[in-house]
Short mmCIF file of C-alpha atoms and ligand atoms in Angstrom, two decimals:
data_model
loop_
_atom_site.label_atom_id
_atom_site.label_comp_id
_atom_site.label_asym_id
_atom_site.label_seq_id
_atom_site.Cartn_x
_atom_site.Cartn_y
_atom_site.Cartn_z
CA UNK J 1 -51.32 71.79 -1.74
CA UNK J 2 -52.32 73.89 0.95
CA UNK J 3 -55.80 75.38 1.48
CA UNK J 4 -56.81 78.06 0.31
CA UNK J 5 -59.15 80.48 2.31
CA UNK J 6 -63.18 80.93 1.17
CA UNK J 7 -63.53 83.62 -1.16
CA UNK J 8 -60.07 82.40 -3.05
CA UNK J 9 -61.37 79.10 -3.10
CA UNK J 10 -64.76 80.49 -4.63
CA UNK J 11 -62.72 82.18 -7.24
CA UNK J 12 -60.80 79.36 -7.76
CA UNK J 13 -63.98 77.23 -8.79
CA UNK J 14 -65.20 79.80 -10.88
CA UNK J 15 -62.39 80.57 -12.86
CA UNK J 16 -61.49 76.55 -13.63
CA UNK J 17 -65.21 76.04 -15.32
CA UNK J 18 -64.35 78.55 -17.50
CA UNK J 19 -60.70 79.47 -17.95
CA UNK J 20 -57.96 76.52 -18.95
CA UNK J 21 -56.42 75.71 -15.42
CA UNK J 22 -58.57 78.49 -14.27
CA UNK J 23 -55.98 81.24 -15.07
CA UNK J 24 -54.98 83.37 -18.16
CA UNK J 25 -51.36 82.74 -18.22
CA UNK J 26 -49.69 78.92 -17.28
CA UNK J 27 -47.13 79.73 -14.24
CA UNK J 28 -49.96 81.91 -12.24
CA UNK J 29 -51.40 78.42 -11.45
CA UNK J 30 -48.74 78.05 -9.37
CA UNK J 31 -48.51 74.44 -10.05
CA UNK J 32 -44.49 73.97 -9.91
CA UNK J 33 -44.61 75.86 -6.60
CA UNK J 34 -47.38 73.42 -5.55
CA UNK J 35 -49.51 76.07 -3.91
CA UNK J 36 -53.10 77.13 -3.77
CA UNK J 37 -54.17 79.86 -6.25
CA UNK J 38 -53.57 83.35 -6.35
CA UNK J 39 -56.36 85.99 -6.99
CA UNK J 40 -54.95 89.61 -6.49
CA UNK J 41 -57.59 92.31 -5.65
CA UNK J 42 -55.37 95.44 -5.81
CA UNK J 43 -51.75 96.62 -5.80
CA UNK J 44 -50.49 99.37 -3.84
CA UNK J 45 -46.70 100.23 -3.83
CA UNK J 46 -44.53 97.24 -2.88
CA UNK J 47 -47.55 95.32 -1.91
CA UNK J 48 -50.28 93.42 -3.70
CA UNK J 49 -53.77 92.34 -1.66
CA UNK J 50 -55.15 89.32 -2.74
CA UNK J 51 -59.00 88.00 -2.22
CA UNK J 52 -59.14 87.23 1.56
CA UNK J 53 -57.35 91.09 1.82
CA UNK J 54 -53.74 89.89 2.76
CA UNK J 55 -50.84 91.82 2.13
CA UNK J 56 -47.65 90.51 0.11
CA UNK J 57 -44.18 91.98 -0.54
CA UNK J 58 -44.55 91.38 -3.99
CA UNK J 59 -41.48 90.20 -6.24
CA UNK J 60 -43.42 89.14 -9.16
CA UNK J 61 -44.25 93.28 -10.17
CA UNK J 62 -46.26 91.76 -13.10
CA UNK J 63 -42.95 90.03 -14.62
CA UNK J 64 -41.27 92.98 -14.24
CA UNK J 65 -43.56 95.67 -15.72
CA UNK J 66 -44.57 97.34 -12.30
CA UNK J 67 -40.75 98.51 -11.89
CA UNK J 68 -42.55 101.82 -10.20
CA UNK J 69 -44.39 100.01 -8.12
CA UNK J 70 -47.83 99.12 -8.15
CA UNK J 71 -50.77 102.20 -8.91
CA UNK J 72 -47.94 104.79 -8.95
CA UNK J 73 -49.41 107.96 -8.21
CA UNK J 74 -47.60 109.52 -11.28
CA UNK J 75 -48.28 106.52 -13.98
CA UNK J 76 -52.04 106.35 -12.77
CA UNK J 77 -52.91 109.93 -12.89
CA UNK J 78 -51.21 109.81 -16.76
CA UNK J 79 -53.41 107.16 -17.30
CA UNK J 80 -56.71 108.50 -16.06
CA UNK J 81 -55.41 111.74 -18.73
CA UNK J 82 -55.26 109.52 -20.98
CA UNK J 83 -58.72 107.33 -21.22
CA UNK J 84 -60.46 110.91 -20.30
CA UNK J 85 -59.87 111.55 -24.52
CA UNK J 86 -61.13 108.11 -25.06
CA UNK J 87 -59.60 104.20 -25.27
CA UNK J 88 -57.84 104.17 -28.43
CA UNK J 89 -58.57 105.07 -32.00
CA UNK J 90 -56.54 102.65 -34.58
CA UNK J 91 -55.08 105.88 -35.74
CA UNK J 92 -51.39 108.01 -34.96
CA UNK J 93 -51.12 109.69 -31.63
CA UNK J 94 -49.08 112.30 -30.56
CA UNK J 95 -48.00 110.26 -26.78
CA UNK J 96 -46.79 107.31 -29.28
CA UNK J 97 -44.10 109.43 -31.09
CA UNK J 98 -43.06 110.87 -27.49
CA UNK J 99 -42.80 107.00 -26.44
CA UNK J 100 -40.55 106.35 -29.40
CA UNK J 101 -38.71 109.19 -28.92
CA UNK J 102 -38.23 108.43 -25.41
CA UNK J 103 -36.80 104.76 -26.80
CA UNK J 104 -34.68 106.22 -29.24
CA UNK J 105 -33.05 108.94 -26.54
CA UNK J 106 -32.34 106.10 -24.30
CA UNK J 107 -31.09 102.95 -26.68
CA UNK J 108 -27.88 102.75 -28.23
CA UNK J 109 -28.05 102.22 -32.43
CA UNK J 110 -32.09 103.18 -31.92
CA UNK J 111 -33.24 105.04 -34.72
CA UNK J 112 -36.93 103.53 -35.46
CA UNK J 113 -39.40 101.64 -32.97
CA UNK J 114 -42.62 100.10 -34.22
CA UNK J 115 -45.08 99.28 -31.18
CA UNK J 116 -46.70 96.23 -30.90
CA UNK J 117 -49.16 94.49 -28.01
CA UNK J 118 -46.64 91.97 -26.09
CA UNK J 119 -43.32 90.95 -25.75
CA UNK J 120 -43.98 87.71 -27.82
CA UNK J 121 -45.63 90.01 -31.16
CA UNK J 122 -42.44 91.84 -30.98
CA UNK J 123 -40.13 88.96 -30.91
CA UNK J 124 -42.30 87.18 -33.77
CA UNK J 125 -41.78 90.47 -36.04
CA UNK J 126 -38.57 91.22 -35.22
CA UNK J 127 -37.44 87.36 -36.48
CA UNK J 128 -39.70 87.96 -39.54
CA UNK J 129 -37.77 91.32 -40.33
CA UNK J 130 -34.48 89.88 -39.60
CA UNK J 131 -35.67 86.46 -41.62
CA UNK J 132 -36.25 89.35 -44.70
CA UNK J 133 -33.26 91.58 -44.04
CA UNK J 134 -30.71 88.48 -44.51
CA UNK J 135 -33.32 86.46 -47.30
CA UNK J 136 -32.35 83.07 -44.65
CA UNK J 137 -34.83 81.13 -42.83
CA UNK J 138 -32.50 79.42 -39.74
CA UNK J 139 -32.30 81.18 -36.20
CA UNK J 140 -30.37 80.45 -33.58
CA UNK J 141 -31.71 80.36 -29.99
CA UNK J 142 -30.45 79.01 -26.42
CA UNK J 143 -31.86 76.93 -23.93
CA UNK J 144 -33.67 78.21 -21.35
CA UNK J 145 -33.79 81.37 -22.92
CA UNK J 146 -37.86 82.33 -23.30
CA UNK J 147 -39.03 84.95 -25.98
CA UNK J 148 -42.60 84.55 -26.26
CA UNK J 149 -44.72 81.67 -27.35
CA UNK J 150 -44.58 82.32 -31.16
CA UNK J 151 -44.06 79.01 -32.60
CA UNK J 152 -40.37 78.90 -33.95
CA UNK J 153 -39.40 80.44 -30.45
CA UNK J 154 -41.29 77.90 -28.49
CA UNK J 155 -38.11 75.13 -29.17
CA UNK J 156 -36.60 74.77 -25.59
CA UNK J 157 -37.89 77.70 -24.32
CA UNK J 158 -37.70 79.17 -20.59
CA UNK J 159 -40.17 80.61 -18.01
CA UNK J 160 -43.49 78.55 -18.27
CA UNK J 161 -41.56 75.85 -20.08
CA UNK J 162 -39.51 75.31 -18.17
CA UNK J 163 -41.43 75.51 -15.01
CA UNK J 164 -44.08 72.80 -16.67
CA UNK J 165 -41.07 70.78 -17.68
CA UNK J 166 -41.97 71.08 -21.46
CA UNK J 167 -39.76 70.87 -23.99
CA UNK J 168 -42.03 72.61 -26.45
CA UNK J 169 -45.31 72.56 -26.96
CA UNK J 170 -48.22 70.79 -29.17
CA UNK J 171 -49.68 72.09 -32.29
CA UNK J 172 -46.32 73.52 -33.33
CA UNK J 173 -45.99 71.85 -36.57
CA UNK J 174 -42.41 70.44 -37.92
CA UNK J 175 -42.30 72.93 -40.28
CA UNK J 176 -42.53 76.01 -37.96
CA UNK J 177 -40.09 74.82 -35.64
CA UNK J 178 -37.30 73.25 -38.39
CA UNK J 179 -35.71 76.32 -39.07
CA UNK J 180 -34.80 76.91 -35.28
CA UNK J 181 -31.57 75.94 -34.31
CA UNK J 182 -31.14 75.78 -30.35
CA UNK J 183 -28.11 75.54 -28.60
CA UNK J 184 -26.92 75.37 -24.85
CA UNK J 185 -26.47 79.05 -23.72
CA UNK J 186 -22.86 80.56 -23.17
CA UNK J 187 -21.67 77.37 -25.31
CA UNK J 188 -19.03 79.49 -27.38
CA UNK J 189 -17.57 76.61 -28.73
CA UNK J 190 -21.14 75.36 -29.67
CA UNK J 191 -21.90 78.69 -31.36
CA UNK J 192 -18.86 78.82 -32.95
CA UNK J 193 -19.63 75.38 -34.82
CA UNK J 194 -23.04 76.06 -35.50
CA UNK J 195 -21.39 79.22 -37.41
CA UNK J 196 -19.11 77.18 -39.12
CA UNK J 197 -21.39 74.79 -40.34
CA UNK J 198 -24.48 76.87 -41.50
CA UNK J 199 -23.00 80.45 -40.87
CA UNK J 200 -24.34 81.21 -44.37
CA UNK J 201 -27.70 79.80 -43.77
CA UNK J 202 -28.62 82.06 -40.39
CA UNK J 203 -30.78 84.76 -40.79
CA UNK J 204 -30.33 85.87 -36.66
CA UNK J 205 -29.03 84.62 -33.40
CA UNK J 206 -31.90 85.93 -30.26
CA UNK J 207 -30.97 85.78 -26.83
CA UNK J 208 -31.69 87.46 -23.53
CA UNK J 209 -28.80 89.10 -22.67
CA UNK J 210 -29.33 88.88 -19.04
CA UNK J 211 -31.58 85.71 -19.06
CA UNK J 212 -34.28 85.84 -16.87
CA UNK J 213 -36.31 82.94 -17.92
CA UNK J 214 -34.13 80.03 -16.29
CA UNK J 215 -34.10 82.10 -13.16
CA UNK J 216 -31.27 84.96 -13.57
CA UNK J 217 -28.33 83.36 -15.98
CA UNK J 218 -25.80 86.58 -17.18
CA UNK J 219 -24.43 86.12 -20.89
CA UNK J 220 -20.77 85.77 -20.26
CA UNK J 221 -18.66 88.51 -21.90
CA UNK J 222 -16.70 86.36 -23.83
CA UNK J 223 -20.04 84.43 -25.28
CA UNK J 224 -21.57 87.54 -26.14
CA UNK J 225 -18.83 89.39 -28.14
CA UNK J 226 -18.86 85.68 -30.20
CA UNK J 227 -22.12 86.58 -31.43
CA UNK J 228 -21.51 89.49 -32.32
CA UNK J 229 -18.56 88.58 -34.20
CA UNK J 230 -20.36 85.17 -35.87
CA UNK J 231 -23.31 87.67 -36.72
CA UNK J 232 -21.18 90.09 -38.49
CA UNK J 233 -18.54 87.71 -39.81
CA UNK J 234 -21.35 85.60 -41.92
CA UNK J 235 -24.16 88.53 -42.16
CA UNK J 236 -26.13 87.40 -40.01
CA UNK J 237 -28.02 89.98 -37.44
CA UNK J 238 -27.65 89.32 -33.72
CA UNK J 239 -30.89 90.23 -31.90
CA UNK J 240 -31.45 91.30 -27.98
CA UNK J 241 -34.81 90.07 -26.73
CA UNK J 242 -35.04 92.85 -23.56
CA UNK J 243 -38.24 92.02 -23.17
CA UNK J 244 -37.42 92.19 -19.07
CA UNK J 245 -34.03 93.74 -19.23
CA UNK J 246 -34.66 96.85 -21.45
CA UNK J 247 -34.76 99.96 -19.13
CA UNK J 248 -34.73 97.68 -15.98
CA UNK J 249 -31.30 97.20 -15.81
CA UNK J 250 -29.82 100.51 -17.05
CA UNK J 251 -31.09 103.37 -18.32
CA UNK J 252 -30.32 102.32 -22.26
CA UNK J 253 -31.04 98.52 -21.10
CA UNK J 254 -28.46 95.76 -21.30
CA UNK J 255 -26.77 96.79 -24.50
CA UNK J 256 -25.97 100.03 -22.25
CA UNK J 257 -24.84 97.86 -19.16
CA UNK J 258 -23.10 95.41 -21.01
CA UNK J 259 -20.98 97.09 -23.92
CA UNK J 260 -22.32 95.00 -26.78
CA UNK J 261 -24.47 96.63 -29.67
CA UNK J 262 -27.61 94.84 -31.25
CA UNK J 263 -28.73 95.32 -34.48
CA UNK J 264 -32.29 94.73 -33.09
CA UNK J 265 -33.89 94.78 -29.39
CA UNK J 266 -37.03 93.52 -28.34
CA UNK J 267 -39.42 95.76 -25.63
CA UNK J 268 -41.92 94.85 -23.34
CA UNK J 269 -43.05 95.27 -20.06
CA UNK J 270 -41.68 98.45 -18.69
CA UNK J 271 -42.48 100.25 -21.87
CA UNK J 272 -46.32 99.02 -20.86
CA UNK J 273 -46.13 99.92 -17.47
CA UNK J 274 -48.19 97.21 -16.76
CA UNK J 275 -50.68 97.73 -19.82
CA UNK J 276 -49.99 95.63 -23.08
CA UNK J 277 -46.93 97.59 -24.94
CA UNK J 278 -44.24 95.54 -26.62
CA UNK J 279 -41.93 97.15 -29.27
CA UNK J 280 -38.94 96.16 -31.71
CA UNK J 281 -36.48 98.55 -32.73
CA UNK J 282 -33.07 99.21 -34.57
CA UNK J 283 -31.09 101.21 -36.83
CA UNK J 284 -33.20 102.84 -39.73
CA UNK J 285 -31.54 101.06 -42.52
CA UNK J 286 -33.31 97.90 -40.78
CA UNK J 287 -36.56 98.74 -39.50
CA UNK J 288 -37.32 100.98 -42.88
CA UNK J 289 -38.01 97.35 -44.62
CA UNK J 290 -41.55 97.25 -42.30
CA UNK J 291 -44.60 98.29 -44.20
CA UNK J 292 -45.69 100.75 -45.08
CA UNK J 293 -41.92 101.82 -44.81
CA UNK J 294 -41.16 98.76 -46.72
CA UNK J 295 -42.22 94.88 -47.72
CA UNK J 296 -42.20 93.45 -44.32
CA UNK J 297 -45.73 93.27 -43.03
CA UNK J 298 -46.30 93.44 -39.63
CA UNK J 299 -49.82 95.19 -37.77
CA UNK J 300 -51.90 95.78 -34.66
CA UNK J 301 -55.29 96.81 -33.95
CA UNK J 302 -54.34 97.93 -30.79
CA UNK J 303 -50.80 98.88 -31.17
CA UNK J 304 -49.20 102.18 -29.48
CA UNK J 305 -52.40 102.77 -27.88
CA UNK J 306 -52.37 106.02 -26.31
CA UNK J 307 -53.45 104.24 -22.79
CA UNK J 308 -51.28 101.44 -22.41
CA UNK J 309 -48.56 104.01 -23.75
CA UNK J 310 -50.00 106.70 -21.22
CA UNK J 311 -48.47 104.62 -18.75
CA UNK J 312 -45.33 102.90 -20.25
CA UNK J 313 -44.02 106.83 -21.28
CA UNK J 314 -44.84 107.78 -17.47
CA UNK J 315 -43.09 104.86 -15.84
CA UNK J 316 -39.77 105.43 -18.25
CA UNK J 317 -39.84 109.35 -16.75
CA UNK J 318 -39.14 108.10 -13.29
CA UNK J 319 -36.45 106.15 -14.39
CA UNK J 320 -33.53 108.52 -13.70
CA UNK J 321 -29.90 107.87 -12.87
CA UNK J 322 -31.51 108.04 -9.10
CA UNK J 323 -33.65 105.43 -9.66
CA UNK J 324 -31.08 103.28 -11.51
CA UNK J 325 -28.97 104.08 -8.29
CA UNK J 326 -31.86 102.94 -6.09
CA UNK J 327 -32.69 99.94 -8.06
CA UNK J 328 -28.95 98.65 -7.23
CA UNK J 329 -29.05 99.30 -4.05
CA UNK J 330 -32.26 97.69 -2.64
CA UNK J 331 -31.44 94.36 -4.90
CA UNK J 332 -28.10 94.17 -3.23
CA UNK J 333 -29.46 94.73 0.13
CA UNK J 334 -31.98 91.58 -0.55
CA UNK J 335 -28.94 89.42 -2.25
CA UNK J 336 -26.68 90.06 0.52
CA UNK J 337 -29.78 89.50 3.14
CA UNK J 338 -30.41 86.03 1.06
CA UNK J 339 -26.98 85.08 0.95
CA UNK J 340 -26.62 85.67 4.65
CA UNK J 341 -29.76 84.13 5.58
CA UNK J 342 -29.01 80.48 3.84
CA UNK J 343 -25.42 80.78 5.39
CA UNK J 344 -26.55 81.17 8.85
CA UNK J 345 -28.27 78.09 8.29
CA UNK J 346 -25.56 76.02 5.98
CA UNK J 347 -28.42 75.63 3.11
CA UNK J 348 -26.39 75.46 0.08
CA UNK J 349 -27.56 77.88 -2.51
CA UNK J 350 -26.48 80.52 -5.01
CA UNK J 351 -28.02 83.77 -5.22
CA UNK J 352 -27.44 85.40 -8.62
CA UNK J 353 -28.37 89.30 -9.25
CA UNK J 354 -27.50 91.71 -11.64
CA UNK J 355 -29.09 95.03 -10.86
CA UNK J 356 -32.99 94.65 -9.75
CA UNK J 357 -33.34 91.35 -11.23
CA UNK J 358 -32.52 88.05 -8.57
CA UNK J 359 -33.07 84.91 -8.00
CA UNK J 360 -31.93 81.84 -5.51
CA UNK J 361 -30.61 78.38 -6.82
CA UNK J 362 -30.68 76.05 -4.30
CA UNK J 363 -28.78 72.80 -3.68
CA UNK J 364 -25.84 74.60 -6.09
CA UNK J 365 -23.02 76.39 -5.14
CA UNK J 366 -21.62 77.62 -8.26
CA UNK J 367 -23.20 80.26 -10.76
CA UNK J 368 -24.95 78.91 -13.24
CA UNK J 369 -24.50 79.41 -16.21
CA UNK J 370 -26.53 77.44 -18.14
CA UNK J 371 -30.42 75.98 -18.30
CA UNK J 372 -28.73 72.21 -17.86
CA UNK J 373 -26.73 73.69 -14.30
CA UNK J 374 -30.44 75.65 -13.55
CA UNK J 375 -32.21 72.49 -14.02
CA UNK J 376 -29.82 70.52 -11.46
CA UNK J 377 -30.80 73.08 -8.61
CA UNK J 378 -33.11 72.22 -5.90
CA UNK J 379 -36.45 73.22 -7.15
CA UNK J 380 -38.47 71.19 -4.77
CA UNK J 381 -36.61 73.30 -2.24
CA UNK J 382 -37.79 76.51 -3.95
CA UNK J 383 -41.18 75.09 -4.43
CA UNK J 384 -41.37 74.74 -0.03
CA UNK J 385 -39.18 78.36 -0.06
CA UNK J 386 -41.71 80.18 -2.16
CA UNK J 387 -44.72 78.36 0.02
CA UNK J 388 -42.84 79.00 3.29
CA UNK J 389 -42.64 83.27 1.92
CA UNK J 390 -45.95 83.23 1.07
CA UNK J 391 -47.63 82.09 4.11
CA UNK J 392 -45.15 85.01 5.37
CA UNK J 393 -46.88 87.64 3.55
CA UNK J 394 -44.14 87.66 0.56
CA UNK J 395 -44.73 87.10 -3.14
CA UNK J 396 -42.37 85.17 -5.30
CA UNK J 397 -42.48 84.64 -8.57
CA UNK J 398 -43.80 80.94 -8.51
CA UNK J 399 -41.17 79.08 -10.30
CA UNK J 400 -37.13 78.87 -10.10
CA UNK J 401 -37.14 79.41 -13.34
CA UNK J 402 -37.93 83.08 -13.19
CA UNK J 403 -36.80 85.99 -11.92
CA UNK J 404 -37.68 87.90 -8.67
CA UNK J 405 -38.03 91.95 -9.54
CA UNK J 406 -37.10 94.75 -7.10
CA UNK J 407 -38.82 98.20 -7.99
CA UNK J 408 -39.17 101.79 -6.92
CA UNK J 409 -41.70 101.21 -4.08
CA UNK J 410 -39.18 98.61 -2.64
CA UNK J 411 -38.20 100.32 0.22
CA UNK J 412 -35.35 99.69 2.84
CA UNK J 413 -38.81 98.59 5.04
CA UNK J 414 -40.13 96.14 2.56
CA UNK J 415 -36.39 94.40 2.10
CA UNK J 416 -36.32 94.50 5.56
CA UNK J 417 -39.75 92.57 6.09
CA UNK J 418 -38.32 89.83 3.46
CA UNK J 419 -35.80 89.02 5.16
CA UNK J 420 -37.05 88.20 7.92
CA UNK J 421 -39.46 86.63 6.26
CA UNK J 422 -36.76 84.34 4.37
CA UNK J 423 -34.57 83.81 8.15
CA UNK J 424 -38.16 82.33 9.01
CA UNK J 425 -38.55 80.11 6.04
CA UNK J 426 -35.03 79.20 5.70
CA UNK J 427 -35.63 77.98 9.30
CA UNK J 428 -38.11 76.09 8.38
CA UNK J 429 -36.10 74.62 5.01
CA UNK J 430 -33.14 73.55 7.09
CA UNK J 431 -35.45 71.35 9.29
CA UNK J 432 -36.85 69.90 6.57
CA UNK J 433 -33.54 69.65 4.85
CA UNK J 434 -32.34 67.78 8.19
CA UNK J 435 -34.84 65.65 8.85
CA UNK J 436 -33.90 62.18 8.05
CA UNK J 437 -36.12 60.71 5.32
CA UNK J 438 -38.47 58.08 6.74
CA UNK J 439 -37.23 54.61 6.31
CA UNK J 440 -38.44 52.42 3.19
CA UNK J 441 -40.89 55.97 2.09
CA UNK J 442 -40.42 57.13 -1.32
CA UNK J 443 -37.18 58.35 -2.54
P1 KE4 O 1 -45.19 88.51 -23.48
O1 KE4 O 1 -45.73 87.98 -24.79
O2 KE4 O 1 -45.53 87.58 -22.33
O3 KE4 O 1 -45.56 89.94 -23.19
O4 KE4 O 1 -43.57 88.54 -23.59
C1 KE4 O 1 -42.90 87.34 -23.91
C2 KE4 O 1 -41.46 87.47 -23.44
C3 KE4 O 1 -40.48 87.67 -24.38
N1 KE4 O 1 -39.18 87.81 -24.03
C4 KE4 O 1 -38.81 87.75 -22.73
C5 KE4 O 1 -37.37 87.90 -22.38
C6 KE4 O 1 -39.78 87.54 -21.72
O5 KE4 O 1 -39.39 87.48 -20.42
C7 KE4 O 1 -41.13 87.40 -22.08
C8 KE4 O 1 -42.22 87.13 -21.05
N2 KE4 O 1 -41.79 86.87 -19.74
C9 KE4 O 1 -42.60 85.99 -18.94
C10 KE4 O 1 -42.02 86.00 -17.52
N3 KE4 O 1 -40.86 85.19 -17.45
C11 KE4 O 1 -44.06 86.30 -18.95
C12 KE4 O 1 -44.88 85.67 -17.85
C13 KE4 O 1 -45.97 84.79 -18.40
O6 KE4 O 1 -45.76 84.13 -19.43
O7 KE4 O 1 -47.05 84.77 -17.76
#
């Protein structure tokens, strides 16, 4: 663990007397990466500032949310608009329909978007609505795939799971979690059986689409037009959780990039901004079952708050086809950099990427393409990688189980710096790599 400096330290103690594992969220402990903590004072562009005033290239972008960079001049002044009329008021708002509307024009098969306070709220109503739709209790999730910590979805889950080595958690109780089926992702022939078997019995299959949560893992083609034939073959509804992929990587998300219609989609994240937004939508004849439309109950003090949606509306207006365009470009200038980099230097290692969303497997040649292949990678590698970056003034996202994100303020400058941050670090990985393990020390 290396040191960390004074006033970092000082927050460090603080926070652990009075926060569990002193932070508000599992992976920012950093504990997989085994590094000292984290304590960010400010963002600014590509760039975050932690306690002792350091700059890092950051590739975290709050988990994807900050896709315009961090205190966007645009997004910020929208917000300030905003909280000048006051925080929030439990009741309709005009910049919440525009939101929706905004959804809708973008989404293919959108006709109806409820908002909701996280990615995990919207995934735990959008399984309740498809768990009423169908009148069938199973689902059907993959490994490695993370939506949320409700507690059917926490059953082999990604992300923090997976970076804590968990294979669930405490506290869920039999009962929540029987009903959840989970199955090794882009396992066709698993899927397929599954359908077989209980086809009658499944009320929805959820994946990512583009997982993010095992590091970056693509749906193959093949295994995604299977569930959307199983789904429609035994009436079943086949959900996308784009949670992280929804307007990151195309304009109408990963049903746009991919070809393959949902009958529901999860939000989050972009739609926020950075503030708390999360949203599930589909086609009307669907989403008209949630109260007051319908039976299916489902509520939020704080949901579509004109603030948090202030900034999520803002952040989707500077996501043109430009954007999109400049997205691409910058994440294939760092993937080709990476890919270069660990060449040079004959460290074996697969850098996956699809649009502004990458990550690096090391020890693997091969894509992979499922949580089992992610979990055979070299993570004590990544764990030295992400330390060796961050004493480099770079930010990963502190697991190999995640995703890195690219946004808007990620410049040809700051892709430049990374690199040669990473040609430093991989340096430094291939002489560790090298160097002959010490005779009779611990394997
Ligand atoms: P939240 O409840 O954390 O807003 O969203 C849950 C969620 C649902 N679905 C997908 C595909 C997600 O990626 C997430 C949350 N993502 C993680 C990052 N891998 C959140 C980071 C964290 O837990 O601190």
């Amino acid at each position: 663990m290396l040191t960390a400096p004074a006033r970092t330290e000082q927050l460090a103690a603080r926070a652990a007397r009075v926060m569990p594992g002193g932070v508000s969220s599992p992976v920012r402990a950093l504990r997989a990466v085994g590094d000292g903590p984290l304590f960010v004072d400010r963002g600014r562009g590509s760039r975050l500032f932690d306690a002792e005033g350091a700059a890092l290239i950051d590739y975290v972008c709050s988990w994807g949310a900050a896709i315009a960079g961090h205190a966007h001049p645009l997004v910020i002044e929208s917000v300030e608009r905003a909280v000048r009329d006051g925080l929030g008021f439990g009741a309709s708002t005009r910049i919440e329909v525009e939101l929706a509307e905004e959804i809708a024009d973008r989404v293919p098969g959108i006709e109806r978007v409820r908002f909701v306070c996280s990615g995990t709220e919207a995934v735990m109503s959008a399984v309740r609505l498809a768990r009423a739709a169908t009148q069938r209790d199973l689902i059907v999730k993959f490994e490695g795939c993370y939506h949320g910590h409700s507690d059917a979805l926490l059953a082999a889950a990604g992300s923090g799971l997976a970076t804590l080595g968990l294979p669930g958690s405490p506290g869920v109780p039999q009962a929540a979690a029987r009903d959840t089926i989970v199955l090794p992702f882009n396992d066709q022939s698993r899927l397929e059986a599954i359908f077989d078997e209980l086809g009658e019995r499944i009320a929805c299959i959820i994946l990512e689409p583009i997982a993010g949560n095992m590091g970056v893992v693509p749906a193959g083609p093949a295994f995604l037009l299977a569930a959307r034939r199983l789904t429609d073959e035994h009436g079943a509804l086949l959900i996308f959780d784009e949670v992280m992929t929804g307007f990151r990587v195309a304009r109408g998300g990963a049903q746009e990039r991919l070809g393959v219609r949902a009958d529901l989609v999860t939000l989050g994240k972009v739609i926020g901004g950075g503030l708390p937004v999360g949203a599930y939508a589909g086609r009307a004849s669907l989403m008209d079952l949630v109260a007051p439309a319908g039976p299916v109950y489902q509520a939020g003090t704080l949901a579509g708050n004109p603030v948090a949606v202030a900034a999520g509306l803002a952040t989707l207006r500077l996501l043109d086809n430009r954007a999109y365009e400049q997205l691409e470009a910058m994440g294939q200038l760092l993937q080709h950099g990476l890919v270069d980099g660990c060449a040079r230097r004959r460290i074996e290692a697969h850098v996956e990427r699809v649009g502004s969303m990458i990550s690096i497997f090391f020890g693997i040649h091969a894509p992979p393409r499922s949580y089992a292949q992610v979990r055979a990678a070299d993570h004590e590698s990544f764990a030295a990688f992400f330390r060796a970056m961050r004493a480099r003034g770079v930010l990963l996202p502190p697991s190999g189980f995640e995703s890195w994100f690219v946004s808007l303020a990620h410049d040809r400058s700051a892709i430049a710096g990374t690199l040669d941050a990473a040609a430093n670090a991989l340096q430094a990985l291939e002489c560790s790599l090298a160097a002959p393990v010490p005779q009779g020390s611990e394997s």
